[in-house]
Amino acid sequence: MPRIIQAAYWVVRRDGLMYVTATDGLASGGRAARRTFERYGSWTTPHAAVNEAGLRYLVGFAAEEAAKHGLAVRPWFSLYSSHGPVFRAMLRLERLREAPDGEVALADNVGLYAHCNHCPDGSALPLSADPGVWRCPSCGASSYRLAGPLWTGPLHCSDALDRMRTEATALGWDEAAELLDTLVEESDDALPPYYYTTRDISKAAGVSPPPLGDLMATLGQSGARVARTHIDARAVKTDAPFSAAVDAAREVDEHRRRAREAKARAKAAAAAGASAAAAAAEEEDEEEA
């Protein structure tokens, strides 16, 4: 696969589109560090969002190879499918620009991922960062596992997705339009290059897994950016730290507990009222008799 990507840059014109695909789940899914290194020249570490990382290793490798030809890649869209698994990305090739300080802009979108050894949180780091000063945004620990290089920029182009969604809706392709809705949410460049699963969140919170919509609404009310991910239906992307997601899960659980208690009280009151009414009616019948 790496050789195929390298050869593709000789035949795809600038501003053209290139579709890259990987089906090696062990390497692309981050489940075998040595294999990932052999395929992409990147090191990986196990964490909940390994399948998103798989897309990012693929796009990051394509970006590094493009730079050798004076080109940059911009993901038009990226897609993960669990059937295989299959990792896909449609990339637009553009001229590689230089940043104002003279460094190539590739460094803006290719970086590292620090994953905390004490909790499921982590953060993306630029290639120029000093990992020695990293602290977990949730628990403050300085012990971590480092993965990368990988693509840390947006996995989708929102303008392209909007056009695709409009066409899918016009053609009546409801399932495709629904998928594109999720991809549009994911394209928010303020979101981090990973997600949290409701399983990890609920385990840390000591509560049952919260409904995803309730969790997202609670995080959103606190000012956090939130989105679904097409990669995992039971996960949320947010710029809030993992600890905030844990607090939100506890708030959702408390709200649901109060709602259940209120429903139970209302049901009990209704039953008591019905019983009293029946007793009164029976007493009235006896008086008439």
JSON list of N, CA and C in Angstrom, two decimals, residues 142-209:
[
{"chain": "A", "resi": 142, "resn": "SER", "atom": "N", "xyz": [1.46, 13.06, 34.59]},
{"chain": "A", "resi": 142, "resn": "SER", "atom": "CA", "xyz": [2.48, 13.34, 33.58]},
{"chain": "A", "resi": 142, "resn": "SER", "atom": "C", "xyz": [2.98, 12.06, 32.92]},
{"chain": "A", "resi": 143, "resn": "SER", "atom": "N", "xyz": [2.41, 10.91, 33.29]},
{"chain": "A", "resi": 143, "resn": "SER", "atom": "CA", "xyz": [2.78, 9.63, 32.70]},
{"chain": "A", "resi": 143, "resn": "SER", "atom": "C", "xyz": [1.87, 9.35, 31.51]},
{"chain": "A", "resi": 144, "resn": "TYR", "atom": "N", "xyz": [2.44, 9.07, 30.37]},
{"chain": "A", "resi": 144, "resn": "TYR", "atom": "CA", "xyz": [1.63, 8.94, 29.16]},
{"chain": "A", "resi": 144, "resn": "TYR", "atom": "C", "xyz": [2.30, 8.01, 28.17]},
{"chain": "A", "resi": 145, "resn": "ARG", "atom": "N", "xyz": [1.53, 7.60, 27.16]},
{"chain": "A", "resi": 145, "resn": "ARG", "atom": "CA", "xyz": [2.03, 6.85, 26.01]},
{"chain": "A", "resi": 145, "resn": "ARG", "atom": "C", "xyz": [1.90, 7.74, 24.79]},
{"chain": "A", "resi": 146, "resn": "LEU", "atom": "N", "xyz": [2.91, 7.74, 23.93]},
{"chain": "A", "resi": 146, "resn": "LEU", "atom": "CA", "xyz": [2.94, 8.64, 22.79]},
{"chain": "A", "resi": 146, "resn": "LEU", "atom": "C", "xyz": [2.72, 7.86, 21.50]},
{"chain": "A", "resi": 147, "resn": "ALA", "atom": "N", "xyz": [1.88, 8.38, 20.62]},
{"chain": "A", "resi": 147, "resn": "ALA", "atom": "CA", "xyz": [1.60, 7.75, 19.33]},
{"chain": "A", "resi": 147, "resn": "ALA", "atom": "C", "xyz": [1.80, 8.77, 18.21]},
{"chain": "A", "resi": 148, "resn": "GLY", "atom": "N", "xyz": [2.16, 8.29, 17.04]},
{"chain": "A", "resi": 148, "resn": "GLY", "atom": "CA", "xyz": [2.31, 9.16, 15.89]},
{"chain": "A", "resi": 148, "resn": "GLY", "atom": "C", "xyz": [3.62, 8.93, 15.17]},
{"chain": "A", "resi": 149, "resn": "PRO", "atom": "N", "xyz": [3.88, 9.78, 14.17]},
{"chain": "A", "resi": 149, "resn": "PRO", "atom": "CA", "xyz": [3.05, 10.89, 13.68]},
{"chain": "A", "resi": 149, "resn": "PRO", "atom": "C", "xyz": [1.75, 10.39, 13.03]},
{"chain": "A", "resi": 150, "resn": "LEU", "atom": "N", "xyz": [0.75, 11.23, 13.08]},
{"chain": "A", "resi": 150, "resn": "LEU", "atom": "CA", "xyz": [-0.54, 10.96, 12.46]},
{"chain": "A", "resi": 150, "resn": "LEU", "atom": "C", "xyz": [-1.21, 12.28, 12.12]},
{"chain": "A", "resi": 151, "resn": "TRP", "atom": "N", "xyz": [-2.23, 12.21, 11.29]},
{"chain": "A", "resi": 151, "resn": "TRP", "atom": "CA", "xyz": [-2.96, 13.39, 10.86]},
{"chain": "A", "resi": 151, "resn": "TRP", "atom": "C", "xyz": [-3.80, 13.90, 12.02]},
{"chain": "A", "resi": 152, "resn": "THR", "atom": "N", "xyz": [-3.62, 15.16, 12.40]},
{"chain": "A", "resi": 152, "resn": "THR", "atom": "CA", "xyz": [-4.40, 15.74, 13.49]},
{"chain": "A", "resi": 152, "resn": "THR", "atom": "C", "xyz": [-5.37, 16.81, 13.02]},
{"chain": "A", "resi": 153, "resn": "GLY", "atom": "N", "xyz": [-5.38, 17.10, 11.71]},
{"chain": "A", "resi": 153, "resn": "GLY", "atom": "CA", "xyz": [-6.30, 18.10, 11.17]},
{"chain": "A", "resi": 153, "resn": "GLY", "atom": "C", "xyz": [-7.67, 17.50, 10.90]},
{"chain": "A", "resi": 154, "resn": "PRO", "atom": "N", "xyz": [-8.56, 18.26, 10.27]},
{"chain": "A", "resi": 154, "resn": "PRO", "atom": "CA", "xyz": [-9.91, 17.76, 9.97]},
{"chain": "A", "resi": 154, "resn": "PRO", "atom": "C", "xyz": [-9.86, 16.56, 9.02]},
{"chain": "A", "resi": 155, "resn": "LEU", "atom": "N", "xyz": [-10.76, 15.61, 9.25]},
{"chain": "A", "resi": 155, "resn": "LEU", "atom": "CA", "xyz": [-10.85, 14.43, 8.39]},
{"chain": "A", "resi": 155, "resn": "LEU", "atom": "C", "xyz": [-11.79, 14.65, 7.22]},
{"chain": "A", "resi": 156, "resn": "HIS", "atom": "N", "xyz": [-12.53, 15.76, 7.22]},
{"chain": "A", "resi": 156, "resn": "HIS", "atom": "CA", "xyz": [-13.52, 16.02, 6.18]},
{"chain": "A", "resi": 156, "resn": "HIS", "atom": "C", "xyz": [-13.48, 17.49, 5.78]},
{"chain": "A", "resi": 157, "resn": "CYS", "atom": "N", "xyz": [-13.98, 17.76, 4.58]},
{"chain": "A", "resi": 157, "resn": "CYS", "atom": "CA", "xyz": [-14.20, 19.14, 4.12]},
{"chain": "A", "resi": 157, "resn": "CYS", "atom": "C", "xyz": [-15.70, 19.41, 4.19]},
{"chain": "A", "resi": 158, "resn": "SER", "atom": "N", "xyz": [-16.10, 20.33, 5.06]},
{"chain": "A", "resi": 158, "resn": "SER", "atom": "CA", "xyz": [-17.53, 20.55, 5.29]},
{"chain": "A", "resi": 158, "resn": "SER", "atom": "C", "xyz": [-18.25, 21.03, 4.04]},
{"chain": "A", "resi": 159, "resn": "ASP", "atom": "N", "xyz": [-17.59, 21.86, 3.22]},
{"chain": "A", "resi": 159, "resn": "ASP", "atom": "CA", "xyz": [-18.23, 22.34, 1.98]},
{"chain": "A", "resi": 159, "resn": "ASP", "atom": "C", "xyz": [-18.53, 21.18, 1.03]},
{"chain": "A", "resi": 160, "resn": "ALA", "atom": "N", "xyz": [-17.57, 20.28, 0.89]},
{"chain": "A", "resi": 160, "resn": "ALA", "atom": "CA", "xyz": [-17.77, 19.13, 0.02]},
{"chain": "A", "resi": 160, "resn": "ALA", "atom": "C", "xyz": [-18.88, 18.24, 0.56]},
{"chain": "A", "resi": 161, "resn": "LEU", "atom": "N", "xyz": [-18.91, 18.05, 1.87]},
{"chain": "A", "resi": 161, "resn": "LEU", "atom": "CA", "xyz": [-19.95, 17.21, 2.47]},
{"chain": "A", "resi": 161, "resn": "LEU", "atom": "C", "xyz": [-21.33, 17.82, 2.30]},
{"chain": "A", "resi": 162, "resn": "ASP", "atom": "N", "xyz": [-21.42, 19.16, 2.42]},
{"chain": "A", "resi": 162, "resn": "ASP", "atom": "CA", "xyz": [-22.71, 19.82, 2.24]},
{"chain": "A", "resi": 162, "resn": "ASP", "atom": "C", "xyz": [-23.26, 19.58, 0.84]},
{"chain": "A", "resi": 163, "resn": "ARG", "atom": "N", "xyz": [-22.38, 19.65, -0.17]},
{"chain": "A", "resi": 163, "resn": "ARG", "atom": "CA", "xyz": [-22.82, 19.42, -1.55]},
{"chain": "A", "resi": 163, "resn": "ARG", "atom": "C", "xyz": [-23.25, 17.96, -1.74]},
{"chain": "A", "resi": 164, "resn": "MET", "atom": "N", "xyz": [-22.49, 17.05, -1.15]},
{"chain": "A", "resi": 164, "resn": "MET", "atom": "CA", "xyz": [-22.83, 15.64, -1.26]},
{"chain": "A", "resi": 164, "resn": "MET", "atom": "C", "xyz": [-24.15, 15.34, -0.55]},
{"chain": "A", "resi": 165, "resn": "ARG", "atom": "N", "xyz": [-24.37, 15.97, 0.60]},
{"chain": "A", "resi": 165, "resn": "ARG", "atom": "CA", "xyz": [-25.60, 15.74, 1.35]},
{"chain": "A", "resi": 165, "resn": "ARG", "atom": "C", "xyz": [-26.81, 16.27, 0.58]},
{"chain": "A", "resi": 166, "resn": "THR", "atom": "N", "xyz": [-26.66, 17.44, -0.04]},
{"chain": "A", "resi": 166, "resn": "THR", "atom": "CA", "xyz": [-27.75, 18.00, -0.84]},
{"chain": "A", "resi": 166, "resn": "THR", "atom": "C", "xyz": [-28.12, 17.07, -1.99]},
{"chain": "A", "resi": 167, "resn": "GLU", "atom": "N", "xyz": [-27.10, 16.51, -2.65]},
{"chain": "A", "resi": 167, "resn": "GLU", "atom": "CA", "xyz": [-27.36, 15.61, -3.77]},
{"chain": "A", "resi": 167, "resn": "GLU", "atom": "C", "xyz": [-27.99, 14.30, -3.27]},
{"chain": "A", "resi": 168, "resn": "ALA", "atom": "N", "xyz": [-27.50, 13.78, -2.15]},
{"chain": "A", "resi": 168, "resn": "ALA", "atom": "CA", "xyz": [-28.05, 12.53, -1.61]},
{"chain": "A", "resi": 168, "resn": "ALA", "atom": "C", "xyz": [-29.51, 12.70, -1.22]},
{"chain": "A", "resi": 169, "resn": "THR", "atom": "N", "xyz": [-29.84, 13.86, -0.63]},
{"chain": "A", "resi": 169, "resn": "THR", "atom": "CA", "xyz": [-31.23, 14.13, -0.24]},
{"chain": "A", "resi": 169, "resn": "THR", "atom": "C", "xyz": [-32.12, 14.23, -1.46]},
{"chain": "A", "resi": 170, "resn": "ALA", "atom": "N", "xyz": [-31.62, 14.90, -2.51]},
{"chain": "A", "resi": 170, "resn": "ALA", "atom": "CA", "xyz": [-32.40, 15.06, -3.73]},
{"chain": "A", "resi": 170, "resn": "ALA", "atom": "C", "xyz": [-32.67, 13.72, -4.40]},
{"chain": "A", "resi": 171, "resn": "LEU", "atom": "N", "xyz": [-31.74, 12.78, -4.27]},
{"chain": "A", "resi": 171, "resn": "LEU", "atom": "CA", "xyz": [-31.89, 11.47, -4.89]},
{"chain": "A", "resi": 171, "resn": "LEU", "atom": "C", "xyz": [-32.66, 10.49, -4.01]},
{"chain": "A", "resi": 172, "resn": "GLY", "atom": "N", "xyz": [-33.01, 10.94, -2.80]},
{"chain": "A", "resi": 172, "resn": "GLY", "atom": "CA", "xyz": [-33.74, 10.07, -1.89]},
{"chain": "A", "resi": 172, "resn": "GLY", "atom": "C", "xyz": [-32.88, 9.03, -1.21]},
{"chain": "A", "resi": 173, "resn": "TRP", "atom": "N", "xyz": [-31.58, 9.27, -1.15]},
{"chain": "A", "resi": 173, "resn": "TRP", "atom": "CA", "xyz": [-30.66, 8.33, -0.49]},
{"chain": "A", "resi": 173, "resn": "TRP", "atom": "C", "xyz": [-30.61, 8.68, 0.99]},
{"chain": "A", "resi": 174, "resn": "ASP", "atom": "N", "xyz": [-31.62, 8.29, 1.72]},
{"chain": "A", "resi": 174, "resn": "ASP", "atom": "CA", "xyz": [-31.76, 8.69, 3.12]},
{"chain": "A", "resi": 174, "resn": "ASP", "atom": "C", "xyz": [-30.63, 8.19, 4.00]},
{"chain": "A", "resi": 175, "resn": "GLU", "atom": "N", "xyz": [-30.21, 6.95, 3.80]},
{"chain": "A", "resi": 175, "resn": "GLU", "atom": "CA", "xyz": [-29.15, 6.38, 4.62]},
{"chain": "A", "resi": 175, "resn": "GLU", "atom": "C", "xyz": [-27.84, 7.13, 4.40]},
{"chain": "A", "resi": 176, "resn": "ALA", "atom": "N", "xyz": [-27.53, 7.45, 3.13]},
{"chain": "A", "resi": 176, "resn": "ALA", "atom": "CA", "xyz": [-26.31, 8.20, 2.83]},
{"chain": "A", "resi": 176, "resn": "ALA", "atom": "C", "xyz": [-26.39, 9.62, 3.41]},
{"chain": "A", "resi": 177, "resn": "ALA", "atom": "N", "xyz": [-27.57, 10.23, 3.31]},
{"chain": "A", "resi": 177, "resn": "ALA", "atom": "CA", "xyz": [-27.73, 11.59, 3.84]},
{"chain": "A", "resi": 177, "resn": "ALA", "atom": "C", "xyz": [-27.54, 11.60, 5.35]},
{"chain": "A", "resi": 178, "resn": "GLU", "atom": "N", "xyz": [-28.03, 10.56, 6.03]},
{"chain": "A", "resi": 178, "resn": "GLU", "atom": "CA", "xyz": [-27.86, 10.48, 7.49]},
{"chain": "A", "resi": 178, "resn": "GLU", "atom": "C", "xyz": [-26.39, 10.33, 7.86]},
{"chain": "A", "resi": 179, "resn": "LEU", "atom": "N", "xyz": [-25.67, 9.49, 7.11]},
{"chain": "A", "resi": 179, "resn": "LEU", "atom": "CA", "xyz": [-24.23, 9.34, 7.35]},
{"chain": "A", "resi": 179, "resn": "LEU", "atom": "C", "xyz": [-23.51, 10.67, 7.13]},
{"chain": "A", "resi": 180, "resn": "LEU", "atom": "N", "xyz": [-23.88, 11.38, 6.06]},
{"chain": "A", "resi": 180, "resn": "LEU", "atom": "CA", "xyz": [-23.24, 12.66, 5.77]},
{"chain": "A", "resi": 180, "resn": "LEU", "atom": "C", "xyz": [-23.54, 13.69, 6.85]},
{"chain": "A", "resi": 181, "resn": "ASP", "atom": "N", "xyz": [-24.73, 13.62, 7.46]},
{"chain": "A", "resi": 181, "resn": "ASP", "atom": "CA", "xyz": [-25.04, 14.51, 8.58]},
{"chain": "A", "resi": 181, "resn": "ASP", "atom": "C", "xyz": [-24.01, 14.32, 9.70]},
{"chain": "A", "resi": 182, "resn": "THR", "atom": "N", "xyz": [-23.69, 13.06, 9.99]},
{"chain": "A", "resi": 182, "resn": "THR", "atom": "CA", "xyz": [-22.71, 12.78, 11.04]},
{"chain": "A", "resi": 182, "resn": "THR", "atom": "C", "xyz": [-21.32, 13.25, 10.64]},
{"chain": "A", "resi": 183, "resn": "LEU", "atom": "N", "xyz": [-20.95, 13.04, 9.38]},
{"chain": "A", "resi": 183, "resn": "LEU", "atom": "CA", "xyz": [-19.64, 13.49, 8.91]},
{"chain": "A", "resi": 183, "resn": "LEU", "atom": "C", "xyz": [-19.51, 15.01, 9.00]},
{"chain": "A", "resi": 184, "resn": "VAL", "atom": "N", "xyz": [-20.61, 15.71, 8.72]},
{"chain": "A", "resi": 184, "resn": "VAL", "atom": "CA", "xyz": [-20.59, 17.18, 8.84]},
{"chain": "A", "resi": 184, "resn": "VAL", "atom": "C", "xyz": [-20.32, 17.59, 10.28]},
{"chain": "A", "resi": 185, "resn": "GLU", "atom": "N", "xyz": [-20.96, 16.89, 11.24]},
{"chain": "A", "resi": 185, "resn": "GLU", "atom": "CA", "xyz": [-20.68, 17.17, 12.65]},
{"chain": "A", "resi": 185, "resn": "GLU", "atom": "C", "xyz": [-19.21, 16.96, 12.96]},
{"chain": "A", "resi": 186, "resn": "GLU", "atom": "N", "xyz": [-18.65, 15.87, 12.45]},
{"chain": "A", "resi": 186, "resn": "GLU", "atom": "CA", "xyz": [-17.25, 15.54, 12.72]},
{"chain": "A", "resi": 186, "resn": "GLU", "atom": "C", "xyz": [-16.28, 16.55, 12.11]},
{"chain": "A", "resi": 187, "resn": "SER", "atom": "N", "xyz": [-16.71, 17.29, 11.09]},
{"chain": "A", "resi": 187, "resn": "SER", "atom": "CA", "xyz": [-15.80, 18.17, 10.35]},
{"chain": "A", "resi": 187, "resn": "SER", "atom": "C", "xyz": [-15.46, 19.44, 11.10]},
{"chain": "A", "resi": 188, "resn": "ASP", "atom": "N", "xyz": [-16.04, 19.66, 12.28]},
{"chain": "A", "resi": 188, "resn": "ASP", "atom": "CA", "xyz": [-15.73, 20.84, 13.10]},
{"chain": "A", "resi": 188, "resn": "ASP", "atom": "C", "xyz": [-14.26, 20.78, 13.49]},
{"chain": "A", "resi": 189, "resn": "ASP", "atom": "N", "xyz": [-13.47, 21.74, 13.00]},
{"chain": "A", "resi": 189, "resn": "ASP", "atom": "CA", "xyz": [-12.02, 21.68, 13.26]},
{"chain": "A", "resi": 189, "resn": "ASP", "atom": "C", "xyz": [-11.66, 22.05, 14.69]},
{"chain": "A", "resi": 190, "resn": "ALA", "atom": "N", "xyz": [-12.65, 22.43, 15.51]},
{"chain": "A", "resi": 190, "resn": "ALA", "atom": "CA", "xyz": [-12.38, 22.70, 16.92]},
{"chain": "A", "resi": 190, "resn": "ALA", "atom": "C", "xyz": [-12.37, 21.42, 17.75]},
{"chain": "A", "resi": 191, "resn": "LEU", "atom": "N", "xyz": [-12.82, 20.32, 17.15]},
{"chain": "A", "resi": 191, "resn": "LEU", "atom": "CA", "xyz": [-12.87, 19.04, 17.87]},
{"chain": "A", "resi": 191, "resn": "LEU", "atom": "C", "xyz": [-11.52, 18.34, 17.83]},
{"chain": "A", "resi": 192, "resn": "PRO", "atom": "N", "xyz": [-11.20, 17.57, 18.85]},
{"chain": "A", "resi": 192, "resn": "PRO", "atom": "CA", "xyz": [-9.91, 16.88, 18.89]},
{"chain": "A", "resi": 192, "resn": "PRO", "atom": "C", "xyz": [-9.89, 15.66, 17.97]},
{"chain": "A", "resi": 193, "resn": "PRO", "atom": "N", "xyz": [-8.72, 15.11, 17.70]},
{"chain": "A", "resi": 193, "resn": "PRO", "atom": "CA", "xyz": [-8.60, 13.96, 16.79]},
{"chain": "A", "resi": 193, "resn": "PRO", "atom": "C", "xyz": [-8.84, 12.62, 17.50]},
{"chain": "A", "resi": 194, "resn": "TYR", "atom": "N", "xyz": [-9.85, 12.55, 18.35]},
{"chain": "A", "resi": 194, "resn": "TYR", "atom": "CA", "xyz": [-10.19, 11.33, 19.05]},
{"chain": "A", "resi": 194, "resn": "TYR", "atom": "C", "xyz": [-11.58, 11.49, 19.65]},
{"chain": "A", "resi": 195, "resn": "TYR", "atom": "N", "xyz": [-12.07, 10.45, 20.30]},
{"chain": "A", "resi": 195, "resn": "TYR", "atom": "CA", "xyz": [-13.40, 10.51, 20.92]},
{"chain": "A", "resi": 195, "resn": "TYR", "atom": "C", "xyz": [-13.37, 9.72, 22.22]},
{"chain": "A", "resi": 196, "resn": "TYR", "atom": "N", "xyz": [-14.43, 9.90, 23.01]},
{"chain": "A", "resi": 196, "resn": "TYR", "atom": "CA", "xyz": [-14.62, 9.14, 24.24]},
{"chain": "A", "resi": 196, "resn": "TYR", "atom": "C", "xyz": [-15.82, 8.23, 24.06]},
{"chain": "A", "resi": 197, "resn": "THR", "atom": "N", "xyz": [-15.73, 7.00, 24.54]},
{"chain": "A", "resi": 197, "resn": "THR", "atom": "CA", "xyz": [-16.87, 6.09, 24.47]},
{"chain": "A", "resi": 197, "resn": "THR", "atom": "C", "xyz": [-17.72, 6.23, 25.73]},
{"chain": "A", "resi": 198, "resn": "THR", "atom": "N", "xyz": [-19.02, 6.03, 25.58]},
{"chain": "A", "resi": 198, "resn": "THR", "atom": "CA", "xyz": [-19.90, 6.09, 26.75]},
{"chain": "A", "resi": 198, "resn": "THR", "atom": "C", "xyz": [-19.56, 4.98, 27.74]},
{"chain": "A", "resi": 199, "resn": "ARG", "atom": "N", "xyz": [-18.98, 3.90, 27.25]},
{"chain": "A", "resi": 199, "resn": "ARG", "atom": "CA", "xyz": [-18.57, 2.82, 28.15]},
{"chain": "A", "resi": 199, "resn": "ARG", "atom": "C", "xyz": [-17.48, 3.30, 29.11]},
{"chain": "A", "resi": 200, "resn": "ASP", "atom": "N", "xyz": [-16.45, 3.96, 28.56]},
{"chain": "A", "resi": 200, "resn": "ASP", "atom": "CA", "xyz": [-15.37, 4.47, 29.41]},
{"chain": "A", "resi": 200, "resn": "ASP", "atom": "C", "xyz": [-15.88, 5.57, 30.34]},
{"chain": "A", "resi": 201, "resn": "ILE", "atom": "N", "xyz": [-16.75, 6.41, 29.81]},
{"chain": "A", "resi": 201, "resn": "ILE", "atom": "CA", "xyz": [-17.28, 7.51, 30.62]},
{"chain": "A", "resi": 201, "resn": "ILE", "atom": "C", "xyz": [-18.10, 6.98, 31.78]},
{"chain": "A", "resi": 202, "resn": "SER", "atom": "N", "xyz": [-19.01, 6.05, 31.50]},
{"chain": "A", "resi": 202, "resn": "SER", "atom": "CA", "xyz": [-19.89, 5.53, 32.56]},
{"chain": "A", "resi": 202, "resn": "SER", "atom": "C", "xyz": [-19.09, 4.72, 33.59]},
{"chain": "A", "resi": 203, "resn": "LYS", "atom": "N", "xyz": [-18.06, 4.02, 33.13]},
{"chain": "A", "resi": 203, "resn": "LYS", "atom": "CA", "xyz": [-17.23, 3.25, 34.06]},
{"chain": "A", "resi": 203, "resn": "LYS", "atom": "C", "xyz": [-16.53, 4.19, 35.04]},
{"chain": "A", "resi": 204, "resn": "ALA", "atom": "N", "xyz": [-15.98, 5.29, 34.52]},
{"chain": "A", "resi": 204, "resn": "ALA", "atom": "CA", "xyz": [-15.30, 6.25, 35.39]},
{"chain": "A", "resi": 204, "resn": "ALA", "atom": "C", "xyz": [-16.28, 6.98, 36.30]},
{"chain": "A", "resi": 205, "resn": "ALA", "atom": "N", "xyz": [-17.51, 7.19, 35.81]},
{"chain": "A", "resi": 205, "resn": "ALA", "atom": "CA", "xyz": [-18.52, 7.92, 36.60]},
{"chain": "A", "resi": 205, "resn": "ALA", "atom": "C", "xyz": [-19.22, 7.03, 37.60]},
{"chain": "A", "resi": 206, "resn": "GLY", "atom": "N", "xyz": [-19.14, 5.71, 37.42]},
{"chain": "A", "resi": 206, "resn": "GLY", "atom": "CA", "xyz": [-19.84, 4.80, 38.31]},
{"chain": "A", "resi": 206, "resn": "GLY", "atom": "C", "xyz": [-21.33, 4.78, 38.10]},
{"chain": "A", "resi": 207, "resn": "VAL", "atom": "N", "xyz": [-21.77, 5.01, 36.85]},
{"chain": "A", "resi": 207, "resn": "VAL", "atom": "CA", "xyz": [-23.19, 5.03, 36.54]},
{"chain": "A", "resi": 207, "resn": "VAL", "atom": "C", "xyz": [-23.43, 4.18, 35.30]},
{"chain": "A", "resi": 208, "resn": "SER", "atom": "N", "xyz": [-24.70, 3.96, 34.98]},
{"chain": "A", "resi": 208, "resn": "SER", "atom": "CA", "xyz": [-25.03, 3.25, 33.75]},
{"chain": "A", "resi": 208, "resn": "SER", "atom": "C", "xyz": [-24.68, 4.12, 32.55]},
{"chain": "A", "resi": 209, "resn": "PRO", "atom": "N", "xyz": [-24.35, 3.51, 31.40]},
{"chain": "A", "resi": 209, "resn": "PRO", "atom": "CA", "xyz": [-24.03, 4.31, 30.21]},
{"chain": "A", "resi": 209, "resn": "PRO", "atom": "C", "xyz": [-25.16, 5.28, 29.88]}
]
